[in-house]
Short mmCIF file of C-alpha atoms in Angstrom, two decimals:
data_model
loop_
_atom_site.label_atom_id
_atom_site.label_comp_id
_atom_site.label_asym_id
_atom_site.label_seq_id
_atom_site.Cartn_x
_atom_site.Cartn_y
_atom_site.Cartn_z
CA MET A 1 47.81 74.22 63.23
CA SER A 2 46.31 71.03 61.15
CA GLN A 3 42.71 71.60 61.71
CA THR A 4 40.99 75.06 60.70
CA LEU A 5 39.75 76.61 63.95
CA LEU A 6 36.86 78.76 64.86
CA PRO A 7 36.91 82.11 66.15
CA LEU A 8 36.42 81.90 70.11
CA THR A 9 35.12 85.06 72.24
CA LEU A 10 36.32 85.11 75.84
CA PHE A 11 33.58 86.60 77.86
CA TYR A 12 36.02 87.95 80.88
CA ASP A 13 35.72 90.24 84.38
CA GLY A 14 36.75 93.68 83.15
CA ALA A 15 36.96 94.58 86.70
CA CYS A 16 39.84 91.91 88.14
CA PRO A 17 43.21 93.03 87.20
CA LEU A 18 44.64 89.77 86.85
CA CYS A 19 41.81 88.97 84.84
CA GLN A 20 42.68 91.96 82.21
CA ALA A 21 46.01 91.06 82.43
CA GLU A 22 45.15 87.41 80.53
CA ILE A 23 43.44 88.75 78.49
CA LEU A 24 46.23 91.48 77.46
CA TYR A 25 48.86 88.90 77.04
CA LEU A 26 46.50 86.77 74.57
CA GLN A 27 45.31 89.85 72.59
CA ARG A 28 49.08 90.30 72.03
CA ARG A 29 49.37 87.21 70.90
CA ASN A 30 46.04 86.60 68.75
CA GLN A 31 48.10 86.93 65.53
CA GLN A 32 45.11 85.25 63.43
CA GLN A 33 42.28 87.19 65.08
CA LEU A 34 40.40 83.86 65.86
CA LEU A 35 40.10 85.41 69.82
CA GLN A 36 37.60 87.99 70.33
CA PHE A 37 36.85 89.47 74.10
CA ILE A 38 34.02 90.83 75.85
CA ASP A 39 33.76 92.10 79.39
CA VAL A 40 30.74 90.85 80.85
CA ASN A 41 30.61 94.22 82.86
CA SER A 42 30.21 96.64 79.33
CA SER A 43 27.19 96.71 77.59
CA ALA A 44 28.82 95.04 74.51
CA PHE A 45 27.68 91.57 76.57
CA ASP A 46 24.24 90.37 75.50
CA PRO A 47 23.44 87.40 78.08
CA GLU A 48 20.44 86.77 75.66
CA ARG A 49 22.48 85.95 72.80
CA VAL A 50 25.37 84.19 74.02
CA GLY A 51 22.74 81.99 77.02
CA VAL A 52 24.91 82.89 79.74
CA SER A 53 23.97 85.50 82.44
CA CYS A 54 26.34 87.85 83.71
CA GLN A 55 26.66 86.15 86.91
CA ALA A 56 27.10 82.57 85.55
CA ALA A 57 29.95 84.54 83.42
CA LEU A 58 31.52 85.94 86.66
CA ASP A 59 31.31 82.81 88.33
CA GLN A 60 33.78 80.88 85.83
CA MET A 61 35.84 82.23 82.76
CA VAL A 62 33.59 81.65 79.44
CA GLY A 63 33.95 81.32 75.91
CA GLN A 64 32.08 80.50 72.59
CA ILE A 65 33.07 78.84 69.80
CA GLU A 66 31.22 80.72 66.60
CA GLY A 67 28.68 78.79 65.78
CA GLN A 68 28.77 77.02 69.34
CA ALA A 69 26.79 76.83 72.35
CA PRO A 70 28.99 78.33 75.44
CA ILE A 71 31.71 76.60 76.80
CA HIS A 72 32.86 76.95 80.63
CA GLY A 73 36.19 76.94 83.03
CA VAL A 74 39.23 74.92 82.52
CA PRO A 75 38.00 74.26 78.59
CA VAL A 76 38.18 77.76 77.42
CA PHE A 77 41.72 78.61 78.57
CA ALA A 78 42.45 75.37 76.21
CA GLU A 79 40.73 76.61 72.98
CA ALA A 80 42.34 79.82 73.88
CA TYR A 81 45.61 79.31 74.23
CA ARG A 82 45.29 76.62 70.87
CA ARG A 83 44.45 79.66 69.11
CA ALA A 84 47.00 82.07 70.29
CA ASN A 85 49.37 79.76 69.68
CA LEU A 86 50.21 78.78 73.14
CA PRO A 87 50.49 74.57 71.76
CA ILE A 88 52.02 73.57 75.74
CA LEU A 89 49.49 75.48 77.79
CA ALA A 90 46.75 74.48 75.00
CA TRP A 91 48.24 70.83 76.05
CA ILE A 92 48.42 71.17 79.36
CA PHE A 93 44.83 72.63 80.15
CA SER A 94 43.41 69.88 77.58
CA ARG A 95 44.78 67.18 79.15
CA LYS A 96 41.83 65.01 80.85
CA THR A 97 44.18 63.42 83.21
CA LEU A 98 44.67 66.99 84.72
CA ARG A 99 41.23 68.03 84.77
CA PRO A 100 40.49 67.66 88.46
CA ILE A 101 43.29 69.35 89.64
CA LEU A 102 42.77 72.33 86.73
CA ASN A 103 39.28 72.09 87.85
CA LEU A 104 39.20 72.94 91.83
CA ALA A 105 42.70 75.62 90.91
CA TYR A 106 40.35 77.17 88.54
CA ARG A 107 37.50 76.91 90.95
CA ILE A 108 39.47 77.97 93.96
CA PHE A 109 40.77 81.35 91.85
CA ALA A 110 37.70 82.06 90.67
CA LYS A 111 36.10 82.54 93.94
CA ASN A 112 38.86 84.26 95.24
CA ARG A 113 39.81 86.32 92.28
CA HIS A 114 39.19 89.56 93.19
CA ALA A 115 41.19 89.20 96.74
CA ILE A 116 43.98 87.28 94.76
CA SER A 117 43.62 90.09 92.36
CA GLY A 118 44.20 92.67 95.00
CA ALA A 119 47.60 90.89 96.11
CA ILE A 120 48.90 91.14 92.81
CA GLY A 121 46.48 92.12 90.04
CA SER A 122 48.71 95.39 89.77
CA PHE A 123 51.85 93.73 89.08
CA ALA A 124 50.88 91.18 86.95
CA LEU A 125 48.74 93.96 84.73
CA LYS A 126 52.04 96.78 84.86
CA LEU A 127 54.30 93.32 83.48
CA VAL A 128 52.02 92.30 80.95
CA GLN A 129 51.64 96.09 79.79
CA ARG A 130 55.24 96.46 79.79
CA ILE A 131 55.38 92.82 77.63
CA ASN A 132 52.94 94.24 75.44
CA GLN A 133 55.38 97.63 74.57
CA SER A 134 58.32 95.99 73.83
CA PRO A 135 58.93 95.06 69.72
CA ARG A 136 57.77 91.09 69.10
#
């Protein structure tokens, strides 16, 4: 990585198994300690400090680069994947030409994440837990 990346805090829905799986995967990839994770349903989430309500954080992914304003939706994933050393995913999620499709797909997912998680979330969570237990 040619430029210095500032830490990014991800505010996620800890009640969503699919969201938990994504966070567990990113935690394992967090070799440079550039990602921090806060469940918006926990007492660690301070809406006043972040400047985003709990409901807004539940409506779409929210992240905050150290010292900057919160970012929302698809750009959060691009920044998270950069910090997790996942360059292909970071590249895909940062393409302006793909942004309309990614935004639409993410809006559909965010609205339906609990139903989607009910269908595949426990499988995804178990898979990531198994991957995380394997040697690096």
